[in-house]
Amino acid sequence: MPAGWKNVFLRIFFPARCIACRKALPGDDYGVCPECLLKLPFAAKKSFDLPYLKACYAPFTYTGPVASALHRLKFSKKPPYAKPLARFMAECLPQDLQADFVTFVPISPKRKKERGFDQSEELARHVASLLGLPLAETLVKTLENRRQSSLPASLRKGNVIGVYEPAKTFPFGKGQKFLLIDDIVTTGATLSEAAKTLLFAGAESVTGLAAAKTAQKH
Ligand SMILES: [Zn+2]
């Protein structure tokens, strides 16, 4: 089947749906219907600082329809939600972004097997394609820690120390700059730990990008 026909086929049987209200959409522009687009919780401040990261960006505050979309992406095996979210993520980056690779904060291989996919990898795949950069698997989560969302902010930093290792399959070299993707930033402890691992492996710089940041202070 030619690619164009395949898309028509998919559109008829699996129409694009609004990530917020799930209404079928005529086009897949942003994956959001015009009514919901106006109500999306865009972050007032799209950049923030975290240890080990050159800068960090997130287009949304983690609330309302964006929280629902991220929840569905994570727990109901809905990778289609990744593309609309990735578009907003790519658009909130500065024009002068310096990155050679897009990479992501992975879940553990065990959890990926259970879930069937890694939500941050799916977001990263779409961001990489939108930016025209290669997607690189650079980190492995080697320790299964407690879920960050189950812990108070004061315990989250300690919970992620040493859980990532540089992937042996990735050829780290001098001068590599990474755009590191995660789905949600709360305290930033996870992104910082992953960025630290990349820097120790030889990365020149790491810029962070998440879909949403919780309103909670870090
Ligand atoms: Zn909608």
XYZ file of N, CA, C and O and ligand atoms in Angstrom:
873
model
N 0.854 -1.207 0.000
C 0.000 0.000 0.000
C 0.889 1.256 0.000
O 1.812 1.334 0.807
N 0.657 2.214 -0.925
C 1.497 3.425 -0.904
C 1.330 4.174 0.427
O 0.253 4.107 1.044
N 2.385 4.896 0.828
C 2.373 5.565 2.140
C 1.165 6.481 2.298
O 0.528 6.532 3.348
N 0.812 7.232 1.230
C -0.313 8.161 1.308
C -1.614 7.433 1.628
O -2.390 7.869 2.479
N -1.820 6.302 0.966
C -3.037 5.527 1.205
C -3.059 4.943 2.600
O -4.102 4.829 3.226
N -1.881 4.604 3.066
C -1.800 4.051 4.422
C -2.287 5.102 5.432
O -3.030 4.806 6.354
N -1.876 6.358 5.216
C -2.299 7.432 6.115
C -3.803 7.640 6.043
O -4.454 7.854 7.059
N -4.356 7.576 4.825
C -5.809 7.742 4.674
C -6.522 6.619 5.421
O -7.473 6.843 6.171
N -6.019 5.424 5.261
C -6.592 4.259 5.933
C -6.569 4.445 7.459
O -7.566 4.267 8.147
N -5.406 4.878 7.947
C -5.267 5.068 9.394
C -6.196 6.169 9.894
O -6.779 6.073 10.970
N -6.332 7.236 9.089
C -7.162 8.370 9.484
C -8.638 7.977 9.586
O -9.358 8.417 10.468
N -9.081 7.094 8.663
C -10.482 6.685 8.680
C -10.771 5.780 9.873
O -11.745 5.959 10.591
N -9.875 4.843 10.114
C -10.162 3.879 11.176
C -9.626 4.306 12.538
O -10.129 3.892 13.564
N -8.574 5.105 12.526
C -8.017 5.589 13.793
C -7.856 7.104 13.690
O -6.744 7.598 13.539
N -8.969 7.867 13.708
C -8.826 9.317 13.543
C -7.981 9.914 14.656
O -7.986 9.413 15.782
N -7.241 10.982 14.312
C -6.471 11.682 15.340
C -7.466 12.239 16.352
O -8.535 12.714 15.975
N -7.123 12.143 17.605
C -8.022 12.649 18.645
C -7.342 13.744 19.447
O -6.127 13.718 19.626
N -8.161 14.671 19.930
C -7.646 15.754 20.773
C -7.035 15.136 22.031
O -7.661 14.296 22.678
N -5.808 15.547 22.378
C -5.148 14.951 23.545
C -5.862 15.326 24.836
O -5.689 14.670 25.855
N -6.672 16.384 24.800
C -7.350 16.819 26.024
C -8.756 16.240 26.144
O -9.084 15.582 27.124
N -9.622 16.471 25.125
C -11.017 16.023 25.252
C -11.303 14.766 24.443
O -12.400 14.228 24.506
N -10.339 14.294 23.652
C -10.417 13.053 22.896
C -11.395 13.092 21.721
O -11.735 12.074 21.153
N -11.862 14.301 21.401
C -12.735 14.466 20.237
C -11.922 14.162 18.963
O -10.745 14.502 18.895
N -12.560 13.528 17.968
C -11.850 13.251 16.710
C -11.510 14.570 16.030
O -12.304 15.512 16.038
N -10.311 14.636 15.452
C -9.853 15.871 14.812
C -9.791 15.699 13.300
O -9.414 14.634 12.822
N -10.144 16.742 12.543
C -10.059 16.640 11.091
C -8.607 16.524 10.603
O -8.304 15.747 9.712
N -7.708 17.285 11.202
C -6.288 17.208 10.823
C -5.528 16.790 12.063
O -6.128 16.590 13.104
N -4.225 16.647 11.998
C -3.533 16.276 13.234
C -2.640 17.407 13.709
O -1.755 17.211 14.516
N -2.917 18.637 13.205
C -2.068 19.796 13.471
C -1.249 19.685 14.751
O -0.084 19.406 14.733
N -1.910 19.933 15.870
C -1.204 19.840 17.135
C -1.794 18.756 18.009
O -1.455 18.629 19.168
N -2.718 18.008 17.467
C -3.345 16.972 18.269
C -4.241 17.563 19.342
O -4.556 16.901 20.327
N -4.616 18.837 19.168
C -5.471 19.495 20.159
C -6.557 20.249 19.399
O -6.271 20.934 18.410
N -7.814 20.129 19.860
C -8.888 20.842 19.182
C -8.801 22.342 19.541
O -8.171 22.701 20.541
N -9.388 23.232 18.715
C -9.250 24.670 18.971
C -9.734 25.100 20.356
O -9.123 25.959 20.987
N -10.807 24.453 20.852
C -11.322 24.842 22.182
C -10.307 24.504 23.271
O -10.049 25.293 24.177
N -9.730 23.300 23.179
C -8.786 22.875 24.218
C -7.454 23.622 24.108
O -6.798 23.867 25.122
N -7.084 24.002 22.873
C -5.818 24.709 22.686
C -5.779 25.977 23.546
O -4.775 26.317 24.160
N -6.933 26.650 23.617
C -7.005 27.886 24.403
C -6.868 27.626 25.902
O -6.493 28.503 26.655
N -7.229 26.399 26.302
C -7.230 26.095 27.744
C -5.974 25.366 28.217
O -5.875 24.999 29.378
N -5.037 25.120 27.305
C -3.847 24.361 27.727
C -3.030 25.161 28.745
O -2.895 26.384 28.618
N -2.470 24.455 29.739
C -1.726 25.163 30.792
C -0.289 25.494 30.395
O 0.661 24.886 30.878
N -0.152 26.462 29.471
C 1.198 26.869 29.076
C 1.914 27.462 30.292
O 1.317 28.209 31.066
N 3.189 27.104 30.433
C 3.965 27.609 31.576
C 4.254 29.090 31.376
O 4.567 29.519 30.258
N 4.150 29.850 32.457
C 4.445 31.275 32.374
C 5.933 31.460 32.077
O 6.336 32.341 31.333
N 6.743 30.590 32.690
C 8.191 30.664 32.488
C 8.621 29.305 31.937
O 8.482 28.287 32.608
N 9.100 29.305 30.680
C 9.375 28.018 30.032
C 10.795 27.506 30.254
O 11.133 26.408 29.848
N 11.652 28.310 30.885
C 13.000 27.809 31.152
C 13.309 27.943 32.631
O 12.788 28.830 33.313
N 14.126 27.051 33.114
C 14.530 27.079 34.516
C 15.902 26.412 34.638
O 16.365 25.759 33.702
N 16.521 26.600 35.779
C 17.871 26.057 35.979
C 17.839 24.823 36.861
O 17.065 24.759 37.821
N 18.689 23.869 36.510
C 18.854 22.677 37.339
C 20.344 22.337 37.368
O 21.044 22.579 36.371
N 20.821 21.740 38.468
C 22.231 21.359 38.517
C 22.601 20.431 37.362
O 21.800 19.578 36.976
N 23.776 20.606 36.826
C 24.380 19.802 35.742
C 23.797 20.085 34.357
O 24.287 19.563 33.370
N 22.725 20.866 34.280
C 22.133 21.156 32.975
C 22.448 22.581 32.573
O 22.404 23.497 33.402
N 22.730 22.738 31.277
C 23.026 24.057 30.750
C 21.798 24.949 30.922
O 21.887 26.108 31.298
N 20.652 24.382 30.618
C 19.353 25.041 30.829
C 18.311 23.945 30.744
O 18.618 22.834 30.312
N 17.102 24.253 31.181
C 16.044 23.256 31.099
C 14.754 23.943 30.659
O 14.489 25.081 31.069
N 13.988 23.248 29.822
C 12.784 23.844 29.248
C 11.587 22.917 29.403
O 11.737 21.687 29.375
N 10.406 23.495 29.539
C 9.151 22.726 29.535
C 8.037 23.673 29.093
O 7.921 24.779 29.640
N 7.241 23.286 28.094
C 6.197 24.194 27.614
C 4.991 24.318 28.539
O 4.302 25.328 28.506
N 4.750 23.282 29.354
C 3.505 23.263 30.140
C 3.734 23.137 31.637
O 4.750 22.630 32.085
N 2.702 23.564 32.373
C 2.624 23.257 33.793
C 1.860 21.941 33.893
O 0.913 21.711 33.130
N 2.283 21.089 34.800
C 1.677 19.758 34.911
C 0.324 19.854 35.620
O 0.231 19.747 36.839
N -0.694 20.083 34.827
C -2.041 20.184 35.389
C -3.058 19.991 34.262
O -2.676 19.960 33.078
N -4.316 19.850 34.606
C -5.419 19.803 33.641
C -5.207 18.810 32.513
O -4.769 17.672 32.732
N -5.522 19.243 31.278
C -5.464 18.314 30.146
C -4.064 17.780 29.841
O -3.923 16.670 29.339
N -3.024 18.552 30.163
C -1.662 18.079 29.904
C -1.310 16.949 30.878
O -0.713 15.932 30.505
N -1.749 17.098 32.142
C -1.520 16.023 33.120
C -2.267 14.764 32.681
O -1.722 13.664 32.749
N -3.502 14.928 32.183
C -4.274 13.760 31.734
C -3.593 13.104 30.544
O -3.511 11.883 30.458
N -3.125 13.924 29.590
C -2.476 13.370 28.395
C -1.202 12.612 28.784
O -0.940 11.526 28.276
N -0.413 13.183 29.711
C 0.817 12.509 30.130
C 0.508 11.229 30.897
O 1.206 10.230 30.782
N -0.570 11.271 31.671
C -0.968 10.088 32.421
C -1.405 8.982 31.457
O -1.037 7.816 31.610
N -2.166 9.379 30.444
C -2.612 8.384 29.459
C -1.429 7.839 28.671
O -1.364 6.652 28.368
N -0.478 8.724 28.365
C 0.712 8.300 27.633
C 1.480 7.251 28.427
O 1.951 6.252 27.902
N 1.546 7.469 29.740
C 2.360 6.605 30.587
C 1.663 5.301 30.951
O 2.257 4.240 30.899
N 0.402 5.401 31.343
C -0.237 4.233 31.930
C -1.260 3.532 31.053
O -1.706 2.454 31.385
N -1.678 4.145 29.943
C -2.626 3.394 29.126
C -2.051 3.066 27.753
O -2.777 2.944 26.795
N -0.711 2.970 27.695
C -0.049 2.547 26.462
C -0.542 3.341 25.263
O -1.075 2.797 24.312
N -0.399 4.650 25.354
C -0.893 5.514 24.284
C 0.226 6.310 23.643
O 0.266 7.531 23.740
N 1.170 5.656 22.983
C 2.234 6.438 22.345
C 1.728 7.519 21.385
O 2.427 8.496 21.173
N 0.494 7.426 20.780
C 0.055 8.521 19.908
C 0.037 9.882 20.599
O 0.128 10.908 19.941
N -0.068 9.888 21.924
C -0.057 11.177 22.628
C 1.317 11.822 22.599
O 1.469 12.999 22.888
N 2.333 11.040 22.277
C 3.691 11.571 22.320
C 3.912 12.650 21.255
O 4.567 13.655 21.521
N 3.373 12.450 20.078
C 3.672 13.380 18.981
C 3.142 14.796 19.239
O 3.892 15.766 19.102
N 1.844 14.945 19.605
C 1.364 16.314 19.880
C 2.158 16.995 20.994
O 2.506 18.177 20.876
N 2.465 16.237 22.059
C 3.217 16.839 23.162
C 4.619 17.241 22.691
O 5.124 18.311 23.042
N 5.223 16.384 21.869
C 6.585 16.658 21.375
C 6.635 17.936 20.535
O 7.631 18.653 20.551
N 5.566 18.221 19.820
C 5.556 19.454 19.004
C 5.660 20.689 19.889
O 6.408 21.619 19.600
N 4.877 20.705 20.968
C 4.944 21.855 21.875
C 6.318 21.923 22.550
O 6.849 23.005 22.801
N 6.882 20.756 22.844
C 8.212 20.726 23.479
C 9.259 21.316 22.543
O 10.049 22.174 22.938
N 9.256 20.860 21.294
C 10.266 21.338 20.336
C 10.125 22.843 20.128
O 11.119 23.559 19.996
N 8.879 23.323 20.137
C 8.660 24.751 19.868
C 9.062 25.654 21.016
O 9.223 26.849 20.827
N 9.176 25.113 22.217
C 9.551 25.993 23.339
C 11.067 26.126 23.485
O 11.547 26.860 24.339
N 11.815 25.430 22.623
C 13.281 25.524 22.702
C 13.775 26.833 22.081
O 13.146 27.351 21.156
N 14.917 27.360 22.557
C 15.446 28.587 21.959
C 16.007 28.312 20.561
O 16.407 27.183 20.260
N 16.020 29.328 19.730
C 16.539 29.205 18.362
C 18.003 28.771 18.349
O 18.434 28.073 17.442
N 18.749 29.215 19.352
C 20.192 28.934 19.353
C 20.550 27.688 20.164
O 21.655 27.565 20.683
N 19.597 26.754 20.267
C 19.864 25.503 20.982
C 21.091 24.812 20.410
O 21.241 24.708 19.193
N 21.972 24.363 21.288
C 23.149 23.628 20.822
C 23.003 22.166 21.211
O 23.063 21.829 22.393
N 22.752 21.327 20.230
C 22.603 19.887 20.501
C 22.996 19.085 19.270
O 22.655 19.449 18.147
N 23.730 17.987 19.508
C 24.098 17.077 18.424
C 23.199 15.849 18.425
O 23.007 15.203 17.413
N 22.693 15.509 19.624
C 21.852 14.329 19.767
C 20.669 14.632 20.675
O 20.791 15.415 21.610
N 19.553 13.955 20.395
C 18.437 13.965 21.345
C 18.504 12.640 22.081
O 18.662 11.584 21.464
N 18.442 12.690 23.396
C 18.462 11.462 24.186
C 17.382 11.561 25.267
O 16.639 12.551 25.305
N 17.270 10.555 26.119
C 16.144 10.559 27.066
C 16.528 9.880 28.380
O 17.481 9.115 28.443
N 15.757 10.211 29.410
C 15.925 9.585 30.721
C 15.116 8.284 30.672
O 13.890 8.327 30.589
N 15.794 7.117 30.665
C 15.049 5.868 30.448
C 14.384 5.317 31.702
O 14.807 5.601 32.820
N 13.335 4.523 31.476
C 12.826 3.689 32.566
C 13.686 2.422 32.547
O 14.484 2.230 31.626
N 13.552 1.564 33.538
C 14.408 0.364 33.567
C 13.952 -0.619 32.486
O 12.793 -0.601 32.077
N 14.884 -1.473 32.010
C 14.497 -2.472 30.997
C 13.313 -3.326 31.461
O 12.448 -3.673 30.665
N 13.253 -3.617 32.769
C 12.156 -4.453 33.301
C 10.821 -3.731 33.147
O 9.836 -4.292 32.672
N 10.831 -2.440 33.503
C 9.577 -1.677 33.400
C 9.175 -1.463 31.942
O 8.003 -1.488 31.602
N 10.185 -1.286 31.082
C 9.878 -1.107 29.662
C 9.230 -2.381 29.101
O 8.306 -2.318 28.294
N 9.705 -3.515 29.556
C 9.149 -4.791 29.088
C 7.686 -4.912 29.542
O 6.811 -5.304 28.776
N 7.429 -4.544 30.804
C 6.053 -4.612 31.329
C 5.126 -3.676 30.565
O 4.013 -4.008 30.216
N 5.628 -2.453 30.319
C 4.792 -1.406 29.745
C 4.727 -1.467 28.221
O 3.795 -0.986 27.607
N 5.762 -2.043 27.626
C 5.785 -2.167 26.172
C 6.464 -1.001 25.485
O 6.807 -1.088 24.316
N 6.656 0.093 26.149
C 7.358 1.227 25.565
C 7.820 2.143 26.704
O 7.406 1.991 27.842
N 8.705 3.079 26.334
C 9.233 4.031 27.312
C 8.709 5.419 26.911
O 9.012 5.907 25.822
N 7.916 6.015 27.759
C 7.233 7.269 27.379
C 8.214 8.399 27.053
O 7.976 9.178 26.128
N 9.339 8.471 27.766
C 10.299 9.542 27.477
C 11.015 9.270 26.148
O 11.318 10.200 25.397
N 11.248 8.003 25.856
C 11.850 7.635 24.566
C 10.908 8.011 23.425
O 11.345 8.523 22.388
N 9.601 7.790 23.612
C 8.634 8.140 22.566
C 8.619 9.657 22.343
O 8.587 10.124 21.211
N 8.631 10.433 23.441
C 8.675 11.898 23.302
C 9.960 12.304 22.588
O 9.951 13.129 21.673
N 11.078 11.691 22.993
C 12.386 12.025 22.411
C 12.434 11.686 20.926
O 13.006 12.429 20.131
N 11.828 10.568 20.563
C 11.832 10.143 19.152
C 11.175 11.221 18.281
O 11.685 11.603 17.239
N 10.040 11.748 18.750
C 9.327 12.774 17.974
C 10.062 14.112 18.009
O 10.122 14.806 17.000
N 10.625 14.479 19.155
C 11.387 15.736 19.237
C 12.579 15.663 18.283
O 12.850 16.608 17.537
N 13.272 14.521 18.270
C 14.439 14.345 17.400
C 14.035 14.501 15.937
O 14.693 15.203 15.166
N 12.916 13.884 15.575
C 12.477 13.962 14.191
C 12.094 15.404 13.823
O 12.412 15.880 12.744
N 11.446 16.120 14.744
C 11.068 17.513 14.474
C 12.292 18.422 14.353
O 12.290 19.368 13.573
N 13.326 18.139 15.140
C 14.525 18.988 15.106
C 15.520 18.534 14.048
O 16.516 19.209 13.791
N 15.287 17.365 13.460
C 16.218 16.828 12.466
C 17.532 16.374 13.094
O 18.592 16.479 12.479
N 17.454 15.880 14.336
C 18.658 15.399 15.028
C 18.538 13.892 15.266
O 17.428 13.362 15.352
N 19.685 13.200 15.397
C 19.592 11.767 15.684
C 19.124 11.494 17.109
O 19.455 12.250 18.027
N 18.336 10.426 17.265
C 17.926 9.978 18.600
C 18.986 9.008 19.097
O 19.365 8.093 18.366
N 19.497 9.228 20.300
C 20.547 8.366 20.825
C 20.125 7.743 22.154
O 19.599 8.434 23.018
N 20.372 6.450 22.288
C 20.139 5.773 23.575
C 21.444 5.825 24.328
O 22.378 5.094 24.011
N 21.542 6.715 25.291
C 22.836 6.949 25.936
C 22.885 6.481 27.386
O 23.954 6.410 27.966
N 21.712 6.232 27.965
C 21.671 5.888 29.390
C 20.916 4.577 29.610
O 19.994 4.256 28.863
N 21.328 3.877 30.668
C 20.600 2.674 31.070
C 20.249 2.847 32.539
O 21.087 3.278 33.335
N 19.019 2.541 32.873
C 18.633 2.594 34.281
C 18.945 1.225 34.873
O 18.303 0.230 34.525
N 19.957 1.180 35.720
C 20.442 -0.117 36.200
C 19.879 -0.492 37.570
O 19.982 -1.624 37.990
N 19.326 0.471 38.272
C 18.739 0.167 39.577
C 17.262 0.529 39.559
O 16.884 1.578 39.040
N 16.447 -0.352 40.105
C 15.009 -0.076 40.178
C 14.757 0.642 41.508
O 14.771 0.034 42.562
N 14.611 1.948 41.435
C 14.381 2.698 42.671
C 12.887 2.872 42.923
O 12.060 2.443 42.118
N 12.558 3.495 44.036
C 11.130 3.752 44.314
C 10.672 4.853 43.379
O 11.448 5.707 42.968
N 9.398 4.829 43.024
C 8.865 5.859 42.133
C 9.030 7.222 42.782
O 8.655 7.397 43.948
N 9.582 8.173 42.026
C 9.779 9.520 42.561
C 8.447 10.110 43.048
O 8.396 10.779 44.071
N 7.364 9.803 42.296
C 6.059 10.384 42.655
C 5.540 9.851 43.990
O 4.611 10.407 44.569
N 6.156 8.738 44.497
C 5.683 8.192 45.769
C 6.427 8.812 46.952
O 6.146 8.502 48.099
N 7.394 9.676 46.675
C 8.240 10.203 47.752
C 8.093 11.715 47.926
O 7.841 12.426 46.960
N 8.288 12.192 49.177
C 8.293 13.649 49.365
C 9.541 14.262 48.724
O 10.545 13.562 48.513
N 9.466 15.531 48.394
C 10.558 16.223 47.693
C 11.909 16.015 48.396
O 12.931 15.832 47.735
N 11.897 15.992 49.735
C 13.150 15.900 50.484
C 13.885 14.575 50.255
O 15.087 14.485 50.467
N 13.173 13.529 49.837
C 13.816 12.223 49.659
C 14.118 11.890 48.206
O 14.725 10.871 47.898
N 13.693 12.768 47.285
C 13.805 12.411 45.867
C 15.238 12.441 45.351
O 15.596 11.632 44.502
N 16.040 13.368 45.838
C 17.410 13.478 45.358
C 18.181 12.195 45.687
O 18.846 11.621 44.828
N 18.044 11.736 46.924
C 18.749 10.523 47.344
C 18.253 9.294 46.611
O 19.016 8.361 46.355
N 16.991 9.297 46.235
C 16.376 8.126 45.594
C 16.915 7.851 44.195
O 16.788 6.740 43.706
N 17.495 8.859 43.536
C 17.943 8.654 42.147
C 19.468 8.536 41.999
O 19.954 8.244 40.906
N 20.189 8.747 43.119
C 21.658 8.732 42.999
C 22.158 7.357 42.519
O 21.785 6.333 43.078
N 22.940 7.366 41.459
C 23.561 6.137 40.962
C 22.643 5.185 40.224
O 23.018 4.040 39.970
N 21.451 5.604 39.853
C 20.543 4.656 39.181
C 20.783 4.571 37.666
O 20.305 3.652 37.027
N 21.535 5.535 37.101
C 21.794 5.494 35.648
C 23.260 5.197 35.365
O 24.136 5.588 36.134
N 23.480 4.515 34.239
C 24.840 4.283 33.757
C 24.898 4.644 32.290
O 23.891 4.522 31.587
N 26.071 5.071 31.803
C 26.174 5.345 30.362
C 25.971 4.044 29.575
O 26.485 3.003 29.979
N 25.223 4.113 28.486
C 24.989 2.916 27.666
C 26.281 2.508 26.972
O 26.953 3.346 26.369
N 26.620 1.227 27.082
C 27.875 0.738 26.458
C 27.781 0.784 24.936
O 28.779 0.796 24.236
N 26.561 0.792 24.429
C 26.363 0.768 22.973
C 26.551 2.143 22.339
O 26.630 2.259 21.116
N 26.600 3.207 23.163
C 26.715 4.551 22.573
C 28.176 5.013 22.534
O 28.870 4.982 23.550
N 28.645 5.453 21.359
C 30.043 5.892 21.258
C 30.251 7.311 21.790
O 30.206 8.282 21.024
N 30.431 7.431 23.093
C 30.685 8.753 23.670
C 32.000 9.290 23.134
O 32.969 8.534 22.975
N 32.017 10.577 22.832
C 33.245 11.181 22.334
C 33.335 12.608 22.813
O 32.459 13.090 23.523
N 34.394 13.278 22.423
C 34.598 14.656 22.878
C 33.640 15.624 22.196
O 33.310 15.447 21.024
N 33.220 16.623 22.928
C 32.453 17.716 22.328
C 30.995 17.418 22.031
O 30.346 18.205 21.348
N 30.476 16.287 22.514
C 29.072 15.968 22.203
C 28.118 16.750 23.104
O 28.289 16.807 24.319
N 27.108 17.321 22.446
C 26.110 18.098 23.184
C 24.765 17.379 23.075
O 24.359 16.988 21.981
N 24.107 17.230 24.218
C 22.875 16.442 24.248
C 21.662 17.272 24.649
O 21.754 18.155 25.511
N 20.535 16.937 24.028
C 19.245 17.433 24.496
C 18.589 16.244 25.192
O 18.305 15.226 24.556
N 18.415 16.361 26.490
C 17.957 15.245 27.321
C 16.464 15.398 27.637
O 16.054 16.394 28.229
N 15.681 14.395 27.250
C 14.223 14.478 27.391
C 13.713 13.658 28.578
O 14.128 12.512 28.771
N 12.806 14.247 29.323
C 12.064 13.492 30.338
C 10.606 13.904 30.189
O 10.312 14.919 29.551
N 9.682 13.134 30.752
C 8.273 13.499 30.565
C 7.849 14.630 31.509
O 7.330 15.641 31.075
N 8.078 14.429 32.804
C 7.615 15.409 33.796
C 8.779 15.804 34.715
O 9.543 14.940 35.131
N 8.904 17.063 35.002
C 9.911 17.509 35.972
C 9.197 17.958 37.231
O 8.270 18.770 37.163
N 9.622 17.420 38.358
C 9.046 17.884 39.626
C 10.153 18.596 40.396
O 10.292 19.800 40.301
N 11.006 17.847 41.086
C 12.109 18.506 41.782
C 13.295 18.708 40.832
O 14.182 19.494 41.110
N 13.317 17.949 39.741
C 14.449 18.026 38.810
C 15.565 17.062 39.174
O 16.582 16.992 38.485
N 15.373 16.290 40.260
C 16.435 15.384 40.730
C 16.776 14.330 39.678
O 17.954 14.021 39.458
N 15.773 13.799 39.009
C 16.004 12.752 38.008
C 16.785 13.304 36.814
O 17.775 12.715 36.385
N 16.339 14.437 36.276
C 17.034 15.044 35.124
C 18.475 15.389 35.484
O 19.386 15.165 34.696
N 18.676 15.930 36.681
C 20.037 16.296 37.104
C 20.926 15.068 37.206
O 22.080 15.103 36.771
N 20.399 14.000 37.790
C 21.204 12.783 37.947
C 21.568 12.199 36.579
O 22.704 11.790 36.339
N 20.602 12.198 35.655
C 20.852 11.670 34.305
C 21.873 12.551 33.573
O 22.777 12.049 32.903
N 21.751 13.876 33.734
C 22.690 14.800 33.093
C 24.095 14.611 33.667
O 25.085 14.614 32.928
N 24.169 14.417 34.970
C 25.464 14.197 35.629
C 26.136 12.944 35.042
O 27.331 12.948 34.741
N 25.349 11.888 34.837
C 25.880 10.640 34.270
C 26.431 10.884 32.863
O 27.493 10.381 32.509
N 25.717 11.676 32.065
C 26.190 11.982 30.702
C 27.482 12.800 30.746
O 28.405 12.562 29.961
N 27.556 13.759 31.665
C 28.756 14.595 31.760
C 29.957 13.755 32.191
O 31.054 13.905 31.650
N 29.739 12.843 33.153
C 30.831 11.973 33.595
C 31.282 11.039 32.473
O 32.421 10.617 32.418
N 30.354 10.712 31.566
C 30.693 9.820 30.446
C 31.451 10.567 29.344
O 31.948 9.959 28.411
N 31.475 11.902 29.452
C 32.240 12.680 28.477
C 31.464 13.735 27.714
O 32.037 14.401 26.857
N 30.172 13.864 27.986
C 29.376 14.870 27.270
C 29.933 16.270 27.534
O 30.401 16.559 28.634
N 29.855 17.124 26.513
C 30.308 18.504 26.719
C 29.226 19.319 27.419
O 29.495 20.109 28.308
N 27.967 19.131 26.984
C 26.886 19.849 27.652
C 25.580 19.078 27.517
O 25.408 18.262 26.607
N 24.686 19.341 28.458
C 23.367 18.710 28.451
C 22.318 19.789 28.682
O 22.408 20.553 29.640
N 21.358 19.855 27.772
C 20.221 20.759 27.936
C 19.004 19.875 28.192
O 18.852 18.838 27.552
N 18.161 20.257 29.128
C 16.994 19.431 29.477
C 15.727 19.926 28.795
O 15.574 21.118 28.522
N 14.841 18.983 28.506
C 13.531 19.336 27.948
C 12.500 18.335 28.442
O 12.669 17.130 28.286
N 11.438 18.864 29.061
C 10.352 18.004 29.546
C 9.049 18.506 28.949
O 8.983 19.624 28.428
N 8.017 17.670 29.006
C 6.718 18.106 28.501
C 6.078 19.077 29.498
O 5.483 20.072 29.113
N 6.235 18.770 30.788
C 5.582 19.608 31.791
C 6.378 19.657 33.074
O 7.110 18.723 33.409
N 6.193 20.754 33.783
C 6.842 20.920 35.079
C 5.763 21.105 36.132
O 4.805 21.849 35.889
N 5.903 20.407 37.239
C 4.904 20.586 38.297
C 5.090 21.947 38.931
O 6.192 22.511 38.900
N 4.017 22.466 39.479
C 4.078 23.803 40.057
C 4.909 23.828 41.338
O 5.372 24.873 41.770
N 5.108 22.641 41.926
C 5.853 22.511 43.170
C 7.266 23.088 43.047
O 7.925 22.903 42.047
N 7.695 23.766 44.103
C 9.040 24.348 44.070
C 10.095 23.267 44.204
O 9.865 22.231 44.794
N 11.280 23.518 43.640
C 12.363 22.550 43.812
C 13.519 23.223 44.503
O 13.517 24.430 44.694
Zn -10.258 19.065 22.748
